[in-house]
Amino acid sequence: MLSKELIGKPVEELAELIKSKSLSPVELTEAILDHTEATEGRINAYMEVYKDDALADAKKAEEEINNGNYKGMYHGIPMAIKDNVYFKDKVTTMSSKIHKDFVSDYDATVVTKLREAGVIFTGKLSMHEYAWGITNNNPHYGAVKNPWNFEKIPGGSSGGSGAAVATGSSVATLGTDTAGSIRIPSSANGIVGLKQTFGRVSKYGVYPLGFTLDHVGPMTRTVKDAAGLLEVIAGFDTNDPTSINTPVDQYLAKTTGDVKNLVIGVEEDYFFNRVDTEIEKLVRDGIKKLEEQGAKIKEVKIPTLKYAEWAELITSLSEASSIHHSDMLVRPEDFGHDIRMLFELGELPSAVDYLQAQQVRRQLKQEFNQVFQEVDILAMPTLPILPNNIGDDWADLNGEKVDLIDNIIRFMGPGNLTGLPALSVPCGFSQGLPVGMQFMGPAFGEAAILNAGYALEQTNPMNNKKPEILTNP
């Protein structure tokens, strides 16, 4: 197979070729590394490329498979990882100046699990500094570009992850999500992003941003790729105090696309309020496509959502600022201007503010739980706006200039506050840019949202379009 034909193929297709030995992991890894070299100058998704290590690991994977020791879907798949996930004896920068030389002496649990599954690591991916932003316009390492339009942001904080998968320079990857950092770039880059239930995937060895809000999850080309990746990384870990000991579901087996009698909840007051007209149309069309496949639609109310933005902001600001407090006292000038301002803001909320935010959070969880007695999942836009230009703090919402950060995290925060699983799946294009549709489910209900996402994906809302840089590097 020509190496350029391998670029942009999902894991579900590549895995079959590797398993049948019609594709060698070495051939695939070389193709990915060559494509990365050809595209990286324009996209800037990578912090570091592990070329020699990747080729050595690819040879090892090939030997294992040739000897009849095939480990499963991700064996021999090349993947780069966000640069806040620790690799033993490798630099992990958090795309910051302060940690530019930080070397961990252990692997993150998710890295250990990926290694055991036979993944080939091609490098580390750029992120918004310390994961505390949504543009990936990094003052120390440069902006990551959106592969659909180099003038636009790729979203953040996992912007390098989103751009790399969309560009084809990483077959799949992991992101982290504290206020949308998996789902925002997944929507902006036209890929699939899953923020699973809080405690479902270990965060041990992942640099924190918000202790009670952080998640690690798959960012992939297809829903089945995400389901397979979740099966690899999910599970209880005694090293993570927030890890929850509950069985790992058979996500791949349950991703059938059968949504007959699935009850989809729609919360109009919050999730369809102040949304770009074209985005709203695409999402409603997506819901209609599921209805045509036998799903039932039910309107629901979650009144406490109106306080969710405030509660998410107070919680994330306070928790993030507590992590960086000592560096802010002694070397504030080494932080990028945008995140330094946020860490200063995070010193302002009082203990009363923080505890009131947790009361809102508790009420919100109760209301979501009540809603999931009536419906199986919820559907909504991932983002109410399109990605804006790099360097611009304002976004366009139906002709009105609105604050970018406030709007881009508006539909993200409820998933982090409640810890409930949320999935972003591409549902079409507006002005040449991808649009994401979001599904939320009950705690540990990843199988249901993945299945709904797969049913939507089967309707081909992207019309087989790919960024030009993927097909013509």
Coordinates of C-alpha atoms in Angstrom, one line a residue:
M1 CA 0.0 0.0 0.0
L2 CA 1.3 3.5 -0.8
S3 CA 2.4 5.3 2.3
K4 CA 0.3 8.3 1.5
E5 CA -2.9 6.1 1.3
L6 CA -2.3 5.2 5.0
I7 CA -2.5 8.8 6.2
G8 CA -5.9 9.7 7.6
K9 CA -7.1 6.1 7.9
P10 CA -8.8 5.4 11.2
V11 CA -7.4 2.9 13.7
E12 CA -10.4 0.6 13.1
E13 CA -9.2 0.1 9.4
L14 CA -5.4 0.1 10.1
A15 CA -5.8 -2.4 12.9
E16 CA -7.4 -4.9 10.5
L17 CA -4.5 -4.5 8.1
I18 CA -1.9 -4.9 10.9
K19 CA -3.7 -7.9 12.3
S20 CA -3.8 -9.7 9.0
K21 CA -0.1 -8.8 8.4
S22 CA -0.9 -7.0 5.2
L23 CA 0.5 -3.8 6.8
S24 CA 3.7 -3.6 8.9
P25 CA 3.8 -1.3 11.9
V26 CA 7.2 -0.1 10.6
E27 CA 5.7 0.9 7.3
L28 CA 2.9 2.7 9.0
T29 CA 5.2 4.5 11.5
E30 CA 7.5 5.6 8.8
A31 CA 4.5 7.0 6.8
I32 CA 3.3 8.9 9.9
L33 CA 6.8 10.3 10.7
D34 CA 7.3 11.4 7.0
H35 CA 3.9 13.0 6.9
T36 CA 4.6 14.8 10.3
E37 CA 7.9 16.1 8.8
A38 CA 6.1 17.4 5.7
T39 CA 3.2 19.1 7.6
E40 CA 4.7 20.2 10.9
G41 CA 6.1 23.5 9.7
R42 CA 2.6 24.7 8.9
I43 CA 0.6 23.1 11.8
N44 CA 3.1 23.3 14.8
A45 CA 1.3 20.5 16.6
Y46 CA 4.4 18.7 18.0
M47 CA 6.6 19.7 20.9
E48 CA 9.0 16.9 20.2
V49 CA 9.2 14.0 17.7
Y50 CA 10.6 10.6 19.0
K51 CA 11.7 9.3 15.6
D52 CA 14.4 6.8 16.7
D53 CA 12.3 5.5 19.6
A54 CA 9.2 5.2 17.4
L55 CA 11.0 3.2 14.7
A56 CA 12.6 0.9 17.3
D57 CA 9.2 0.3 18.9
A58 CA 7.6 -0.3 15.5
K59 CA 10.2 -3.1 14.8
K60 CA 9.4 -4.6 18.2
A61 CA 5.6 -4.5 17.5
E62 CA 6.2 -6.1 14.0
E63 CA 8.2 -9.0 15.6
E64 CA 5.5 -9.6 18.2
I65 CA 2.7 -9.7 15.6
N66 CA 4.8 -11.9 13.3
N67 CA 5.3 -14.3 16.2
G68 CA 1.6 -14.6 16.7
N69 CA 1.4 -12.2 19.7
Y70 CA -1.2 -9.7 18.4
K71 CA -2.4 -7.6 21.4
G72 CA -5.5 -6.0 20.0
M73 CA -6.7 -2.9 18.1
Y74 CA -4.0 -0.5 19.1
H75 CA -1.0 -2.8 18.6
G76 CA 1.4 -1.2 16.2
I77 CA -0.6 2.1 16.0
P78 CA 1.6 5.3 16.1
M79 CA 0.4 8.0 18.4
A80 CA 1.7 11.2 19.9
I81 CA 0.5 12.4 23.3
K82 CA -0.3 15.7 24.9
D83 CA 2.7 17.2 26.7
N84 CA 1.2 17.2 30.2
V85 CA 1.3 13.3 30.3
Y86 CA 4.5 12.0 31.9
F87 CA 6.9 9.7 30.0
K88 CA 9.7 8.2 32.0
D89 CA 13.0 9.8 31.2
K90 CA 11.5 12.2 28.7
V91 CA 10.9 16.0 29.0
T92 CA 7.3 16.9 29.8
T93 CA 7.0 20.7 29.4
M94 CA 3.2 21.4 29.9
S95 CA 4.1 23.7 26.9
S96 CA 5.4 26.1 29.6
K97 CA 8.7 28.0 30.2
I98 CA 8.8 27.0 33.9
H99 CA 8.7 23.2 33.2
K100 CA 10.7 23.3 29.9
D101 CA 13.3 20.9 31.3
F102 CA 11.1 18.8 33.6
V103 CA 11.9 15.1 33.3
S104 CA 9.6 12.5 35.0
D105 CA 11.1 9.4 36.5
Y106 CA 8.0 7.3 35.8
D107 CA 5.3 6.8 33.1
A108 CA 1.7 8.0 33.6
T109 CA -0.7 5.1 34.1
V110 CA -2.3 5.8 30.7
V111 CA 1.1 5.6 29.1
T112 CA 1.8 2.3 30.8
K113 CA -1.5 1.0 29.6
L114 CA -0.9 2.2 26.0
R115 CA 2.6 0.6 26.0
E116 CA 1.1 -2.7 27.2
A117 CA -1.4 -2.5 24.3
G118 CA 1.5 -2.1 21.8
V119 CA 1.1 1.6 21.0
I120 CA 4.1 3.2 19.2
F121 CA 4.8 6.7 20.6
T122 CA 5.9 9.3 18.0
G123 CA 6.3 12.3 20.3
K124 CA 4.6 14.9 22.5
L125 CA 2.0 17.4 21.3
S126 CA 1.6 21.1 22.0
M127 CA -1.0 22.5 24.3
H128 CA -2.2 25.7 25.8
E129 CA 0.3 26.5 28.5
Y130 CA -0.5 24.4 31.6
A131 CA -3.8 23.4 29.9
W132 CA -5.2 26.7 31.1
G133 CA -6.7 28.1 27.9
I134 CA -8.7 27.3 24.8
T135 CA -6.7 28.8 21.8
N136 CA -3.4 27.0 21.9
N137 CA -1.8 30.3 21.0
N138 CA 1.3 29.6 23.0
P139 CA 3.7 32.5 23.9
H140 CA 6.7 30.2 24.3
Y141 CA 6.3 27.7 21.5
G142 CA 4.1 29.4 19.0
A143 CA 0.4 29.0 17.9
V144 CA -0.9 25.7 16.7
K145 CA -2.8 26.1 13.4
N146 CA -6.2 24.7 12.6
P147 CA -5.6 22.3 9.6
W148 CA -9.0 23.3 8.0
N149 CA -7.9 27.0 8.0
F150 CA -4.4 28.0 9.1
E151 CA -5.8 31.4 10.2
K152 CA -8.1 29.8 12.8
I153 CA -7.5 28.5 16.3
P154 CA -7.5 24.7 16.7
G155 CA -9.2 25.1 20.1
G156 CA -7.5 24.1 23.4
S157 CA -6.1 23.2 25.6
S158 CA -5.4 20.0 23.7
G159 CA -5.0 21.9 20.4
G160 CA -1.9 20.1 19.3
S161 CA -3.8 16.8 19.9
G162 CA -6.8 17.9 17.8
A163 CA -4.7 19.4 15.0
A164 CA -2.4 16.3 14.8
V165 CA -5.2 13.8 14.4
A166 CA -7.0 16.0 11.8
T167 CA -3.7 16.5 10.0
G168 CA -2.9 12.8 10.0
S169 CA 0.4 13.3 12.0
S170 CA -1.0 11.2 14.8
V171 CA -3.4 8.3 14.1
A172 CA -5.2 8.9 17.5
T173 CA -4.2 10.5 20.7
L174 CA -5.2 11.4 24.3
G175 CA -6.2 14.9 25.5
T176 CA -7.1 16.2 28.9
D177 CA -10.3 18.1 29.8
T178 CA -10.9 20.4 32.7
A179 CA -13.4 22.8 31.1
G180 CA -13.7 21.3 27.6
S181 CA -10.1 20.8 26.6
I182 CA -10.8 17.5 24.8
R183 CA -14.2 18.4 23.3
I184 CA -13.3 22.0 22.2
P185 CA -10.4 21.0 19.9
S186 CA -12.3 17.9 18.7
S187 CA -15.1 20.1 17.5
A188 CA -12.8 22.7 16.0
N189 CA -10.7 20.1 14.1
G190 CA -13.6 17.8 13.0
I191 CA -12.6 14.7 15.1
V192 CA -14.2 12.7 17.9
G193 CA -13.4 13.6 21.5
L194 CA -14.5 11.7 24.6
K195 CA -14.5 13.1 28.2
Q196 CA -15.4 10.0 30.1
T197 CA -16.9 9.8 33.6
F198 CA -14.7 11.3 36.3
G199 CA -12.7 8.5 37.9
R200 CA -13.1 6.1 34.9
V201 CA -9.5 6.8 33.6
S202 CA -6.5 7.3 35.9
K203 CA -4.9 10.7 36.0
Y204 CA -1.8 9.5 37.8
G205 CA 1.3 11.0 36.1
V206 CA -0.8 13.7 34.4
Y207 CA 0.1 17.3 35.5
P208 CA -3.1 18.7 37.2
L209 CA -5.1 21.8 36.4
G210 CA -8.2 21.4 38.5
F211 CA -8.1 18.5 41.0
T212 CA -11.9 17.8 40.9
L213 CA -12.5 18.7 37.2
D214 CA -9.6 17.0 35.3
H215 CA -10.2 14.1 32.9
V216 CA -8.0 12.2 30.4
G217 CA -9.6 10.8 27.3
P218 CA -9.5 9.7 23.7
M219 CA -9.3 12.1 20.7
T220 CA -9.7 10.0 17.5
R221 CA -10.8 10.0 13.9
T222 CA -13.9 7.8 14.5
V223 CA -16.2 6.8 17.3
K224 CA -15.1 3.2 17.1
D225 CA -11.5 4.4 17.5
A226 CA -12.5 6.2 20.7
A227 CA -14.4 3.2 22.0
G228 CA -11.4 1.0 21.5
L229 CA -9.0 3.5 23.0
L230 CA -11.2 3.9 26.1
E231 CA -11.1 0.1 26.6
V232 CA -7.3 0.3 26.7
I233 CA -7.0 3.2 29.2
A234 CA -10.0 2.7 31.4
G235 CA -9.8 1.0 34.8
F236 CA -9.2 1.4 38.5
D237 CA -5.8 2.7 39.6
T238 CA -4.7 2.7 43.3
N239 CA -2.2 5.5 42.5
D240 CA -5.1 7.9 41.6
P241 CA -7.1 8.9 44.7
T242 CA -10.1 10.0 42.4
S243 CA -10.1 6.6 40.5
I244 CA -13.3 4.7 40.9
N245 CA -13.3 0.9 41.1
T246 CA -16.1 -0.1 38.7
P247 CA -15.9 -2.7 35.8
V248 CA -14.8 -1.5 32.4
D249 CA -17.6 -1.8 29.9
Q250 CA -17.3 -3.5 26.4
Y251 CA -17.5 -0.2 24.6
L252 CA -16.5 -1.5 21.1
A253 CA -19.0 -4.4 21.2
K254 CA -21.8 -2.0 22.3
T255 CA -21.0 0.5 19.5
T256 CA -23.5 -0.9 17.1
G257 CA -25.4 2.2 15.8
D258 CA -28.7 0.8 16.9
V259 CA -30.6 3.7 18.4
K260 CA -34.1 2.3 18.1
N261 CA -36.1 3.4 21.2
L262 CA -33.2 5.4 22.6
V263 CA -34.6 8.4 24.4
I264 CA -32.7 11.6 23.7
G265 CA -33.2 14.6 26.0
V266 CA -33.0 18.1 24.7
E267 CA -32.5 21.0 27.2
E268 CA -33.6 24.1 25.2
D269 CA -33.2 26.8 27.8
Y270 CA -29.4 26.4 28.3
F271 CA -27.9 24.3 25.5
F272 CA -29.8 25.9 22.6
N273 CA -29.7 29.5 24.0
R274 CA -27.4 32.0 22.1
V275 CA -26.0 29.6 19.5
D276 CA -24.7 30.4 16.1
T277 CA -27.7 29.9 13.7
E278 CA -25.8 27.5 11.3
I279 CA -24.4 25.4 14.2
E280 CA -27.9 25.1 15.7
K281 CA -29.3 24.0 12.4
L282 CA -26.6 21.3 12.0
V283 CA -27.1 20.0 15.5
R284 CA -30.9 19.9 15.1
D285 CA -30.4 18.1 11.8
G286 CA -28.2 15.6 13.6
I287 CA -30.9 14.9 16.2
K288 CA -33.4 14.5 13.5
K289 CA -31.2 11.9 11.8
L290 CA -31.2 9.9 15.0
E291 CA -35.0 10.3 15.3
E292 CA -35.3 8.9 11.8
Q293 CA -33.3 5.8 13.0
G294 CA -35.9 5.2 15.7
A295 CA -34.7 7.4 18.6
K296 CA -37.3 9.3 20.6
I297 CA -36.8 13.0 21.5
K298 CA -38.0 14.4 24.8
E299 CA -37.6 18.0 26.1
V300 CA -36.2 18.3 29.6
K301 CA -35.4 21.1 32.1
I302 CA -32.3 21.4 34.2
P303 CA -32.9 24.8 36.0
T304 CA -29.5 25.0 37.9
L305 CA -27.6 25.1 34.6
K306 CA -28.1 28.8 34.7
Y307 CA -25.5 28.9 37.5
A308 CA -23.1 26.4 35.9
E309 CA -20.8 28.9 34.3
W310 CA -20.2 30.7 37.5
A311 CA -19.7 27.5 39.5
E312 CA -17.3 26.1 36.9
L313 CA -15.3 29.3 36.8
I314 CA -15.0 29.7 40.6
T315 CA -14.0 26.0 40.9
S316 CA -11.5 25.9 38.1
L317 CA -9.9 29.3 38.9
S318 CA -9.5 28.4 42.5
E319 CA -8.1 24.9 42.0
A320 CA -5.7 26.0 39.2
S321 CA -4.4 28.9 41.2
S322 CA -3.7 26.8 44.2
I323 CA -1.5 24.5 42.1
H324 CA 0.6 27.4 40.7
H325 CA 0.5 29.7 43.8
S326 CA 4.1 29.3 44.8
D327 CA 5.4 29.9 41.2
M328 CA 3.2 33.0 41.0
L329 CA 4.8 34.4 44.1
V330 CA 8.4 33.9 43.0
R331 CA 8.4 33.9 39.1
P332 CA 5.1 35.4 37.7
E333 CA 6.9 36.8 34.7
D334 CA 7.7 33.3 33.4
F335 CA 4.0 32.6 32.8
G336 CA 2.4 33.6 29.5
H337 CA 0.4 36.9 30.0
D338 CA -3.0 35.3 29.4
I339 CA -2.7 32.5 32.0
R340 CA -0.8 34.7 34.5
M341 CA -3.9 36.9 34.5
L342 CA -6.1 33.9 35.1
F343 CA -3.9 32.7 38.0
E344 CA -4.1 36.2 39.5
L345 CA -7.9 36.1 39.2
G346 CA -8.0 32.7 40.8
E347 CA -6.6 34.2 44.0
L348 CA -9.7 36.4 44.4
P349 CA -12.6 34.0 45.1
S350 CA -13.1 33.4 48.9
A351 CA -13.6 30.1 50.6
V352 CA -17.3 31.1 50.8
D353 CA -17.4 31.5 47.0
Y354 CA -15.7 28.1 46.4
L355 CA -18.1 26.3 48.8
Q356 CA -21.2 28.0 47.3
A357 CA -20.0 26.8 43.9
Q358 CA -19.8 23.3 45.3
Q359 CA -23.4 23.6 46.5
V360 CA -24.4 24.6 42.9
R361 CA -22.5 21.6 41.7
R362 CA -24.3 19.2 44.0
Q363 CA -27.7 20.5 43.0
L364 CA -26.7 20.3 39.3
K365 CA -25.6 16.6 39.7
Q366 CA -29.0 15.8 41.4
E367 CA -30.9 17.5 38.5
F368 CA -28.9 15.6 35.8
N369 CA -29.5 12.4 37.7
Q370 CA -33.2 13.0 37.8
V371 CA -33.2 13.8 34.0
F372 CA -31.4 10.5 33.3
Q373 CA -34.3 8.7 35.0
E374 CA -36.5 10.0 32.0
V375 CA -34.0 10.0 29.1
D376 CA -31.0 7.8 28.1
I377 CA -28.7 10.6 26.9
L378 CA -28.7 14.3 26.2
A379 CA -27.8 16.0 22.8
M380 CA -26.6 19.6 22.3
P381 CA -24.0 21.6 20.3
T382 CA -20.4 21.1 21.4
L383 CA -19.6 24.8 20.8
P384 CA -22.1 27.7 20.3
I385 CA -19.6 29.5 18.0
L386 CA -17.1 28.7 15.3
P387 CA -13.3 28.8 15.9
N388 CA -12.1 32.4 15.6
N389 CA -8.9 33.9 14.2
I390 CA -5.6 33.2 16.0
G391 CA -4.8 36.2 18.3
D392 CA -8.4 37.4 18.5
D393 CA -10.1 37.4 21.9
W394 CA -13.5 37.9 20.4
A395 CA -15.8 35.5 18.6
D396 CA -18.7 36.1 16.3
L397 CA -22.1 35.0 17.5
N398 CA -24.7 35.8 14.8
G399 CA -23.0 39.1 13.9
E400 CA -22.4 40.1 17.5
K401 CA -18.9 40.3 19.0
V402 CA -18.8 38.1 22.1
D403 CA -16.0 37.0 24.6
L404 CA -14.3 34.0 23.2
I405 CA -13.5 32.1 26.4
D406 CA -16.9 32.6 28.0
N407 CA -18.7 31.3 25.0
I408 CA -16.4 28.5 24.0
I409 CA -16.6 26.8 27.5
R410 CA -20.3 27.5 28.0
F411 CA -21.5 24.0 27.0
M412 CA -18.4 22.3 28.4
G413 CA -18.5 23.2 32.1
P414 CA -21.6 21.1 33.0
G415 CA -19.8 17.9 32.0
N416 CA -16.8 18.7 34.2
L417 CA -18.8 20.0 37.2
T418 CA -20.9 16.8 37.2
G419 CA -18.2 14.4 36.1
L420 CA -20.7 12.9 33.6
P421 CA -19.4 11.5 30.3
A422 CA -19.6 13.7 27.2
L423 CA -18.7 13.0 23.6
S424 CA -18.1 15.4 20.7
V425 CA -18.8 14.0 17.2
P426 CA -18.5 16.0 13.9
C427 CA -22.0 16.9 12.5
G428 CA -21.1 19.0 9.5
F429 CA -19.5 22.2 8.3
S430 CA -20.1 25.9 8.6
Q431 CA -18.0 28.4 6.6
G432 CA -15.6 25.6 5.8
L433 CA -15.0 24.8 9.4
P434 CA -16.1 21.6 11.2
V435 CA -19.0 21.7 13.7
G436 CA -19.3 19.3 16.7
M437 CA -22.4 17.8 18.3
Q438 CA -22.2 16.8 21.9
F439 CA -23.8 13.9 23.7
M440 CA -23.9 13.6 27.5
G441 CA -24.8 10.4 29.4
P442 CA -25.3 9.2 33.0
A443 CA -22.3 8.3 35.1
F444 CA -20.4 5.4 33.5
G445 CA -22.8 5.6 30.5
E446 CA -20.0 5.9 27.9
A447 CA -21.4 3.0 25.9
A448 CA -24.7 4.8 25.3
I449 CA -23.1 8.1 24.1
L450 CA -20.5 6.3 21.9
N451 CA -23.3 4.3 20.3
A452 CA -25.4 7.4 19.6
G453 CA -22.3 9.1 18.2
Y454 CA -21.6 6.1 16.0
A455 CA -25.2 6.2 14.7
L456 CA -24.7 9.9 13.8
E457 CA -21.3 9.2 12.2
Q458 CA -22.9 6.5 10.0
T459 CA -25.0 9.2 8.3
N460 CA -21.7 10.7 7.0
P461 CA -22.3 14.3 8.1
M462 CA -18.7 15.2 7.1
N463 CA -19.4 14.0 3.5
N464 CA -15.9 12.3 3.5
K465 CA -14.2 15.7 3.5
K466 CA -10.7 15.9 4.9
P467 CA -8.3 18.9 5.4
E468 CA -6.3 19.6 2.3
I469 CA -3.0 19.3 4.2
L470 CA -3.9 15.7 5.0
T471 CA -4.4 14.6 1.4
N472 CA -1.9 17.0 -0.2
P473 CA 0.9 17.7 2.3

